[in-house]
GROMACS .gro file of C-alpha atoms in nm:
model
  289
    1UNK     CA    1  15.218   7.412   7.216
    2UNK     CA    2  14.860   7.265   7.191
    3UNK     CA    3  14.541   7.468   7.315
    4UNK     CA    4  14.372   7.452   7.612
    5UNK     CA    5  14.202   7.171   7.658
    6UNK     CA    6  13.831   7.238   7.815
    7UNK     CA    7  13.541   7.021   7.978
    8UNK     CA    8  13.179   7.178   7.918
    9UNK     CA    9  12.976   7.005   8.162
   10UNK     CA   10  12.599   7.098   8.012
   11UNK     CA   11  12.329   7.100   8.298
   12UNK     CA   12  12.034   7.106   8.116
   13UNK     CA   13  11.864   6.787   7.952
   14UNK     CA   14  11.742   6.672   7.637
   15UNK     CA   15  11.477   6.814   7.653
   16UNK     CA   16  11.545   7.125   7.782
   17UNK     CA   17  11.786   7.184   7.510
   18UNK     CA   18  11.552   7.074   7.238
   19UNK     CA   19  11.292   7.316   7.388
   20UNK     CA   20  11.523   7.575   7.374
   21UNK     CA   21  11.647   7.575   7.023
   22UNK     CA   22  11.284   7.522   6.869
   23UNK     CA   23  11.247   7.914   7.039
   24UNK     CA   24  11.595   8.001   6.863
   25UNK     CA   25  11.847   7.972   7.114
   26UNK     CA   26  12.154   7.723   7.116
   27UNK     CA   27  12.191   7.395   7.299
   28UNK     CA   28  12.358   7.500   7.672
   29UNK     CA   29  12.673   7.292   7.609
   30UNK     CA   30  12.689   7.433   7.225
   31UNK     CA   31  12.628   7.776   7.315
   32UNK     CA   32  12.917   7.782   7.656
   33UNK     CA   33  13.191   7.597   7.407
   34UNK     CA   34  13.138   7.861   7.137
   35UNK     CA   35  13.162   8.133   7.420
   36UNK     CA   36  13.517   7.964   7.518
   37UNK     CA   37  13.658   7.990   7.176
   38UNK     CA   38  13.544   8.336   7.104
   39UNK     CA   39  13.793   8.409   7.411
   40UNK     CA   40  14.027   8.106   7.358
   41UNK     CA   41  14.059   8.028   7.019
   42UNK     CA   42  14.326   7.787   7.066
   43UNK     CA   43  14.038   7.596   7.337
   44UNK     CA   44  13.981   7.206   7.230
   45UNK     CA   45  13.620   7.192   7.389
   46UNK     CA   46  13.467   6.823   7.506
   47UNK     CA   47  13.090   6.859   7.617
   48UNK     CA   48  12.951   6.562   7.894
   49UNK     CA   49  12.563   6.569   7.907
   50UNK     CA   50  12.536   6.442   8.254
   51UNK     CA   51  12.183   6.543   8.326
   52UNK     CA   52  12.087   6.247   8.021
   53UNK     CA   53  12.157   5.870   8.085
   54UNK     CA   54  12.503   5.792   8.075
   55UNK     CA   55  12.602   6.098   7.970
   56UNK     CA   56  12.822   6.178   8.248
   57UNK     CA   57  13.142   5.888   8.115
   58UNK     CA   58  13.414   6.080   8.024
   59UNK     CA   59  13.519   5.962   7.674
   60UNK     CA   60  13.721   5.640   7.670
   61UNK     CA   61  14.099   5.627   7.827
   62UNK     CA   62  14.044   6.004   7.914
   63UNK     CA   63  14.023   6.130   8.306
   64UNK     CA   64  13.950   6.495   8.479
   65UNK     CA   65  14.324   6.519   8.515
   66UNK     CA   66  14.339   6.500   8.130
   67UNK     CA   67  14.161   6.872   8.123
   68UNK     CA   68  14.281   7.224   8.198
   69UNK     CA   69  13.968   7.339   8.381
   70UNK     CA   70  13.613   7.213   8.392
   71UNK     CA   71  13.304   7.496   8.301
   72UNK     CA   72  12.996   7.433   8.415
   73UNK     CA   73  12.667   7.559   8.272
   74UNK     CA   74  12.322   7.710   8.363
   75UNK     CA   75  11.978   7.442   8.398
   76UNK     CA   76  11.645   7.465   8.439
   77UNK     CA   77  11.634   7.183   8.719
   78UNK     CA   78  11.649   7.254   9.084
   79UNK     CA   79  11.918   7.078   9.260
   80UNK     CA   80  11.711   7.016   9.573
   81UNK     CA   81  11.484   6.778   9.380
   82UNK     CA   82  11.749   6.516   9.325
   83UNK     CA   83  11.699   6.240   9.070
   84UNK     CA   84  11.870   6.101   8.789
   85UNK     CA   85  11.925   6.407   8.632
   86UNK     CA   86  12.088   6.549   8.922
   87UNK     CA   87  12.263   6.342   9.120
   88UNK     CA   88  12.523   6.258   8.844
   89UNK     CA   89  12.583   6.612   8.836
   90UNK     CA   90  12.705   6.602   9.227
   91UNK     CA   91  12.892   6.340   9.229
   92UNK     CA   92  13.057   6.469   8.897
   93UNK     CA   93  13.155   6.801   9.072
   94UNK     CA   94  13.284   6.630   9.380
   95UNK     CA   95  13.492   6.423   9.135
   96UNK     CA   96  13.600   6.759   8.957
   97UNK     CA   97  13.734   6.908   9.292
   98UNK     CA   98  13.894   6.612   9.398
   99UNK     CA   99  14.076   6.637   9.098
  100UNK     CA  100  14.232   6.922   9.147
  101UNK     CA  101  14.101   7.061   8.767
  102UNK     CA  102  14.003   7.420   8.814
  103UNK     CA  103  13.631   7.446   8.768
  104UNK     CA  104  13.411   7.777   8.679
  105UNK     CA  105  13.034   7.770   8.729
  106UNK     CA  106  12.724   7.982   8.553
  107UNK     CA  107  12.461   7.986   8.779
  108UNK     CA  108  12.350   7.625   8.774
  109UNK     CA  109  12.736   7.516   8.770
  110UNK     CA  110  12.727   7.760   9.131
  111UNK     CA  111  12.453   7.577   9.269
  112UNK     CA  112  12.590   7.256   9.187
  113UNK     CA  113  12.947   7.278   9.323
  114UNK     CA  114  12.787   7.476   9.640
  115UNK     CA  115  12.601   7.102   9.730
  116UNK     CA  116  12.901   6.936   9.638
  117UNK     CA  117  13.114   7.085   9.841
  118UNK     CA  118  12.834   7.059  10.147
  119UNK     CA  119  12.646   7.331  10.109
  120UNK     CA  120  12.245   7.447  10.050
  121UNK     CA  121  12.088   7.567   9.830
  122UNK     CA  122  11.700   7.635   9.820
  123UNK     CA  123  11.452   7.851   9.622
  124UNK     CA  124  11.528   8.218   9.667
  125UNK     CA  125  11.235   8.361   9.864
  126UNK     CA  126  11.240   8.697   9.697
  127UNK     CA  127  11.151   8.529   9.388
  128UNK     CA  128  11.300   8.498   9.043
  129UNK     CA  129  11.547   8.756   8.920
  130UNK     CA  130  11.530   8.750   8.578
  131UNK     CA  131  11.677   8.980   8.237
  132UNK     CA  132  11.941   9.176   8.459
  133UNK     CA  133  12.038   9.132   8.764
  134UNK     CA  134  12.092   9.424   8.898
  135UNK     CA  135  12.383   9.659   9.089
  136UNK     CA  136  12.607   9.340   9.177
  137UNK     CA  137  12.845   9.431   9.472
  138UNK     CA  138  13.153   9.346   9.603
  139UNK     CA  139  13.232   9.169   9.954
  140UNK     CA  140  13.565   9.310  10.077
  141UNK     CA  141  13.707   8.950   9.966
  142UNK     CA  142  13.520   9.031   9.613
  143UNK     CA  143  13.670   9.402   9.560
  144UNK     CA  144  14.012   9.261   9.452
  145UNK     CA  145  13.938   8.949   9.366
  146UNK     CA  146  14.116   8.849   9.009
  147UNK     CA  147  13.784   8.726   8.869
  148UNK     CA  148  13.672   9.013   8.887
  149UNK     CA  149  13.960   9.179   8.703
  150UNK     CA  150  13.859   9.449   8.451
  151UNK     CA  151  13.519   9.535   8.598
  152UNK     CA  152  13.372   9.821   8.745
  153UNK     CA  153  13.137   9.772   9.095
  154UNK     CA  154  12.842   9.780   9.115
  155UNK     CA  155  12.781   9.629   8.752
  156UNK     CA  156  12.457   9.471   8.579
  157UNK     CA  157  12.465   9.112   8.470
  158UNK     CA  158  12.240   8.906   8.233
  159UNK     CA  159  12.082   8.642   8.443
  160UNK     CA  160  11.812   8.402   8.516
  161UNK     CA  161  11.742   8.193   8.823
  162UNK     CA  162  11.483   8.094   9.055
  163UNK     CA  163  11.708   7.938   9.334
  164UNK     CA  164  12.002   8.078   9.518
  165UNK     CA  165  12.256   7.909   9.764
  166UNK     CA  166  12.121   7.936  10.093
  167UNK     CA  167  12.399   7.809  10.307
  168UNK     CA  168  12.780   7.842  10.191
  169UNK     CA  169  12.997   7.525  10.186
  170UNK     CA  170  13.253   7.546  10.397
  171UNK     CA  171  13.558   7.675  10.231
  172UNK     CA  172  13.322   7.967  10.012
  173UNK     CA  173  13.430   8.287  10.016
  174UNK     CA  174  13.147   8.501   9.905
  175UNK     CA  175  13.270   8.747   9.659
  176UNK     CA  176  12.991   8.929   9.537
  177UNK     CA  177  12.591   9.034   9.651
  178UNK     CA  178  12.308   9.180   9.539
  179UNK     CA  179  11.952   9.303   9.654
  180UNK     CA  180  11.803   9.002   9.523
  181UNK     CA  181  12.073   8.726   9.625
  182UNK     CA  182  12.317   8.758   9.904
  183UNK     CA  183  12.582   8.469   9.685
  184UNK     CA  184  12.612   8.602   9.352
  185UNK     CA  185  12.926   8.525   9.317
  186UNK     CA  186  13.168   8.301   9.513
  187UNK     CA  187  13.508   8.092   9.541
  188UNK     CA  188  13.467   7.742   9.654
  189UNK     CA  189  13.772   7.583   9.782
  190UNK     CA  190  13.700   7.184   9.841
  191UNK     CA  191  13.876   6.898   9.843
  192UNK     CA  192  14.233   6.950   9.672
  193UNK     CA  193  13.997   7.180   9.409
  194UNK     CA  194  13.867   7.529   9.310
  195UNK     CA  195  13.539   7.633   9.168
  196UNK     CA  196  13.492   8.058   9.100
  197UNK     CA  197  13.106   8.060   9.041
  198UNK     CA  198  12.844   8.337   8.959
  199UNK     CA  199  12.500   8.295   8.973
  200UNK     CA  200  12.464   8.494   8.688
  201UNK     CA  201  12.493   8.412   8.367
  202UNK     CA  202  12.875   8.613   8.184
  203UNK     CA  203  12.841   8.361   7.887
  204UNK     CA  204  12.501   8.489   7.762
  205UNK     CA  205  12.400   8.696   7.493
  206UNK     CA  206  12.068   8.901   7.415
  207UNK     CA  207  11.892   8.652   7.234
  208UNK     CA  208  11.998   8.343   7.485
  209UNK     CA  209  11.842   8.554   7.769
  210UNK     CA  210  11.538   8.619   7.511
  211UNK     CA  211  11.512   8.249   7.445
  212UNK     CA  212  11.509   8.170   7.788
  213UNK     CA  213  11.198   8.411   7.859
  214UNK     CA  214  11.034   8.266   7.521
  215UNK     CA  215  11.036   7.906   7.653
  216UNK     CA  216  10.902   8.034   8.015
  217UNK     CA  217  10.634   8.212   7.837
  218UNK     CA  218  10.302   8.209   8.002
  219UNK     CA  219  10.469   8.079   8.377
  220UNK     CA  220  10.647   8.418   8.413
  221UNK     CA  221  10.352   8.611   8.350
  222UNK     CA  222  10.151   8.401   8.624
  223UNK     CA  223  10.441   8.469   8.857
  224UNK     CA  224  10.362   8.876   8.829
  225UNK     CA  225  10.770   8.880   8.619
  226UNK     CA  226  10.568   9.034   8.326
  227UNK     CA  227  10.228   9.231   8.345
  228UNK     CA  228  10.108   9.013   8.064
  229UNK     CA  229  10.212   8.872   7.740
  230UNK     CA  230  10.243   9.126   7.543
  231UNK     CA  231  10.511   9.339   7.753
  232UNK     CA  232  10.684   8.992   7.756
  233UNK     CA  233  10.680   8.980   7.386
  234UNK     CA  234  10.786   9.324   7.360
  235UNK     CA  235  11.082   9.287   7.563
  236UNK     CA  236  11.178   8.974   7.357
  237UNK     CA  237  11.163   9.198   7.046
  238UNK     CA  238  11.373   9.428   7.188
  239UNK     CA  239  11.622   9.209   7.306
  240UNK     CA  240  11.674   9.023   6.975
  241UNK     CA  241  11.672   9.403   6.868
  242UNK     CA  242  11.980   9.492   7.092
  243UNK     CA  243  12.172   9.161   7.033
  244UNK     CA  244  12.166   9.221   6.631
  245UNK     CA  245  12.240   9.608   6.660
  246UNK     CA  246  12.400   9.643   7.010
  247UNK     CA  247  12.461  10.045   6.891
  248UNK     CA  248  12.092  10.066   6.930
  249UNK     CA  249  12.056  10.407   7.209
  250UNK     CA  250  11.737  10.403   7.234
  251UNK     CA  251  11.672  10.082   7.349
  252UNK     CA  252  11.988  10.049   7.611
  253UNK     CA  253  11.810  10.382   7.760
  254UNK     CA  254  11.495  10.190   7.776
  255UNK     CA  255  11.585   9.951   7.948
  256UNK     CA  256  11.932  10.153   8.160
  257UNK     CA  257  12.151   9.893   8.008
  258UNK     CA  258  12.502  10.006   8.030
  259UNK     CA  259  12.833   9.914   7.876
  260UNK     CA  260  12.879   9.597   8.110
  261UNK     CA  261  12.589   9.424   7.963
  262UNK     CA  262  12.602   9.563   7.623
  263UNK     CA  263  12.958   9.535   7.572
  264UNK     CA  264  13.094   9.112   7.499
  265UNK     CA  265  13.431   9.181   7.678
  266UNK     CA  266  13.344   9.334   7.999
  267UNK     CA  267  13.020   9.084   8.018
  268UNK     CA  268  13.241   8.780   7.964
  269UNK     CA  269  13.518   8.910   8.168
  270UNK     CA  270  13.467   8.707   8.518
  271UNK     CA  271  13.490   8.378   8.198
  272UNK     CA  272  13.792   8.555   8.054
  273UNK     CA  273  13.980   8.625   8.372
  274UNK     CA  274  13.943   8.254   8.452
  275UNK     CA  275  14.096   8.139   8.189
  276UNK     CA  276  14.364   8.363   8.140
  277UNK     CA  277  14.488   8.376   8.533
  278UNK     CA  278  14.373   7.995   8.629
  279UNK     CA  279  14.357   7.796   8.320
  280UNK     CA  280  14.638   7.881   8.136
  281UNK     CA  281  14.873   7.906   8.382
  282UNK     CA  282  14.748   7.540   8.470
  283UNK     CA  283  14.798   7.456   8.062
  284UNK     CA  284  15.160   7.616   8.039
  285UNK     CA  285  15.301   7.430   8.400
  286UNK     CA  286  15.179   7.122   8.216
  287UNK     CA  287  15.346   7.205   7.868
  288UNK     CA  288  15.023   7.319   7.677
  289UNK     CA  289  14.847   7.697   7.623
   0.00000   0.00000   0.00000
């Protein structure tokens, strides 16, 4: 039988992604799709760039019905600010659940689906969480939820994000909390569809994170995230360090990084899980996966 067949709907714009490969990272859309095959091999990955003009057409003869499940990245907009670059992105989520296609949102994708499916979101008042977010706990909806399958509570998570949903859609079930965000995780039941979101980020590595701080550079050091630039830079260097020699001790007790950042499988697990107990099941009623 074929593969599962995937929809990688990148948040971020041109620019954005151009930004972020000239500081070494990989474009959002590239970077989730290679994620999906490293778990699904079999995956046949199709990446809409909604947040550029036009980018948001499905390929010719093709509808959402067409795909297995629908993954949504991270951005660097704010989806209070509206515009071109966002509204596309709404109305393609509401189109998503109304489809019935299974979706799964990083941080961004989260915040996205939260507004389509009626909810708020607004800039997190505690500031930016940023690097790690930290001791990520379950609601008693979260403790056995399947996405969650394979983890151990609290856990660490690689993450970056100013804003944070302030008001659940209806049909949310919160699933997950921390100190810094009371959503950061959630299932979103709307409209004939399902999103599982995190507003953390399972599908990055070391150096994406690293990139990420790189391309904020002197803004997070105004914002009091880093004491100046060189502690920034340092902790750049010693990401890049940990991504190319994750054995590296001395650094993961630096830093108290444990095996649920460190380690690809239990960071990517909430991504696996979704595939292998929504997506695939999807694929095999419809004779594929």
């Amino acid at each position: 039988m074929a593969g599962l067949k995937l929809l990688i709907v990148d948040g971020n714009t041109r620019a954005v992604n151009d930004a972020h490969v000239s500081f070494g990272g990989g474009r959002t859309g590239e970077h989730y799709a290679a994620v999906l095959r490293a778990l699904r091999p079999d995956a046949d990955c199709t990446i809409l760039r909604p947040a550029e003009a036009g980018g948001a057409e499905l390929p010719a003869g093709t509808g959402l019905d067409a795909f297995d499940g629908v993954a949504w990245t991270g951005s660097a907009l704010n989806v209070y600010q509206g515009g071109p670059a966002i509204e596309p992105q709404i109305a393609l989520a509401r189109a998503v659940f109304r489809s019935g296609t299974p979706m799964f949102g990083s941080c961004w994708g989260l915040q996205v689906a939260t507004v389509a499916a009626g909810g708020e979101v607004r800039a997190n008042p505690r500031g930016r969480e940023l690097g790690i977010a930290r001791r990520i706990r379950p609601t008693a909806a979260g403790a056995g939820h399947p996405m969650f399958a394979g983890k151990e509570w609290p856990f660490d998570a690689i993450c970056v994000h100013l804003d944070e949903v302030a008001v659940a859609a209806p049909g949310t079930t919160v699933l997950a909390w921390n100190a810094i965000s009371g959503v950061q995780a959630a299932e979103i039941v709307h409209d004939g569809g399902t999103c599982w979101g995190v507003q953390y980020h399972p599908e990055y590595d070391f150096n994406e994170i690293a990139t990420v701080i790189l391309r904020y550079g002197s803004r997070l050091v105004e914002a009091g995230v880093f004491a100046d630039r060189a502690t920034l830079d340092r902790f750049v260097v010693d990401l890049r360090a940990l991504e190319a020699d994750p054995g590296r001790r001395d650094l993961a007790w630096l830093y108290g990084f444990g095996p649920d950042v460190l380690e690809p499988a239990l960071r990517r697990a909430e991504i696996a899980n979704w595939l292998d107990r929504v997506v695939a099941p999807r694929a095999a009623a419809r004779g594929r996966g």
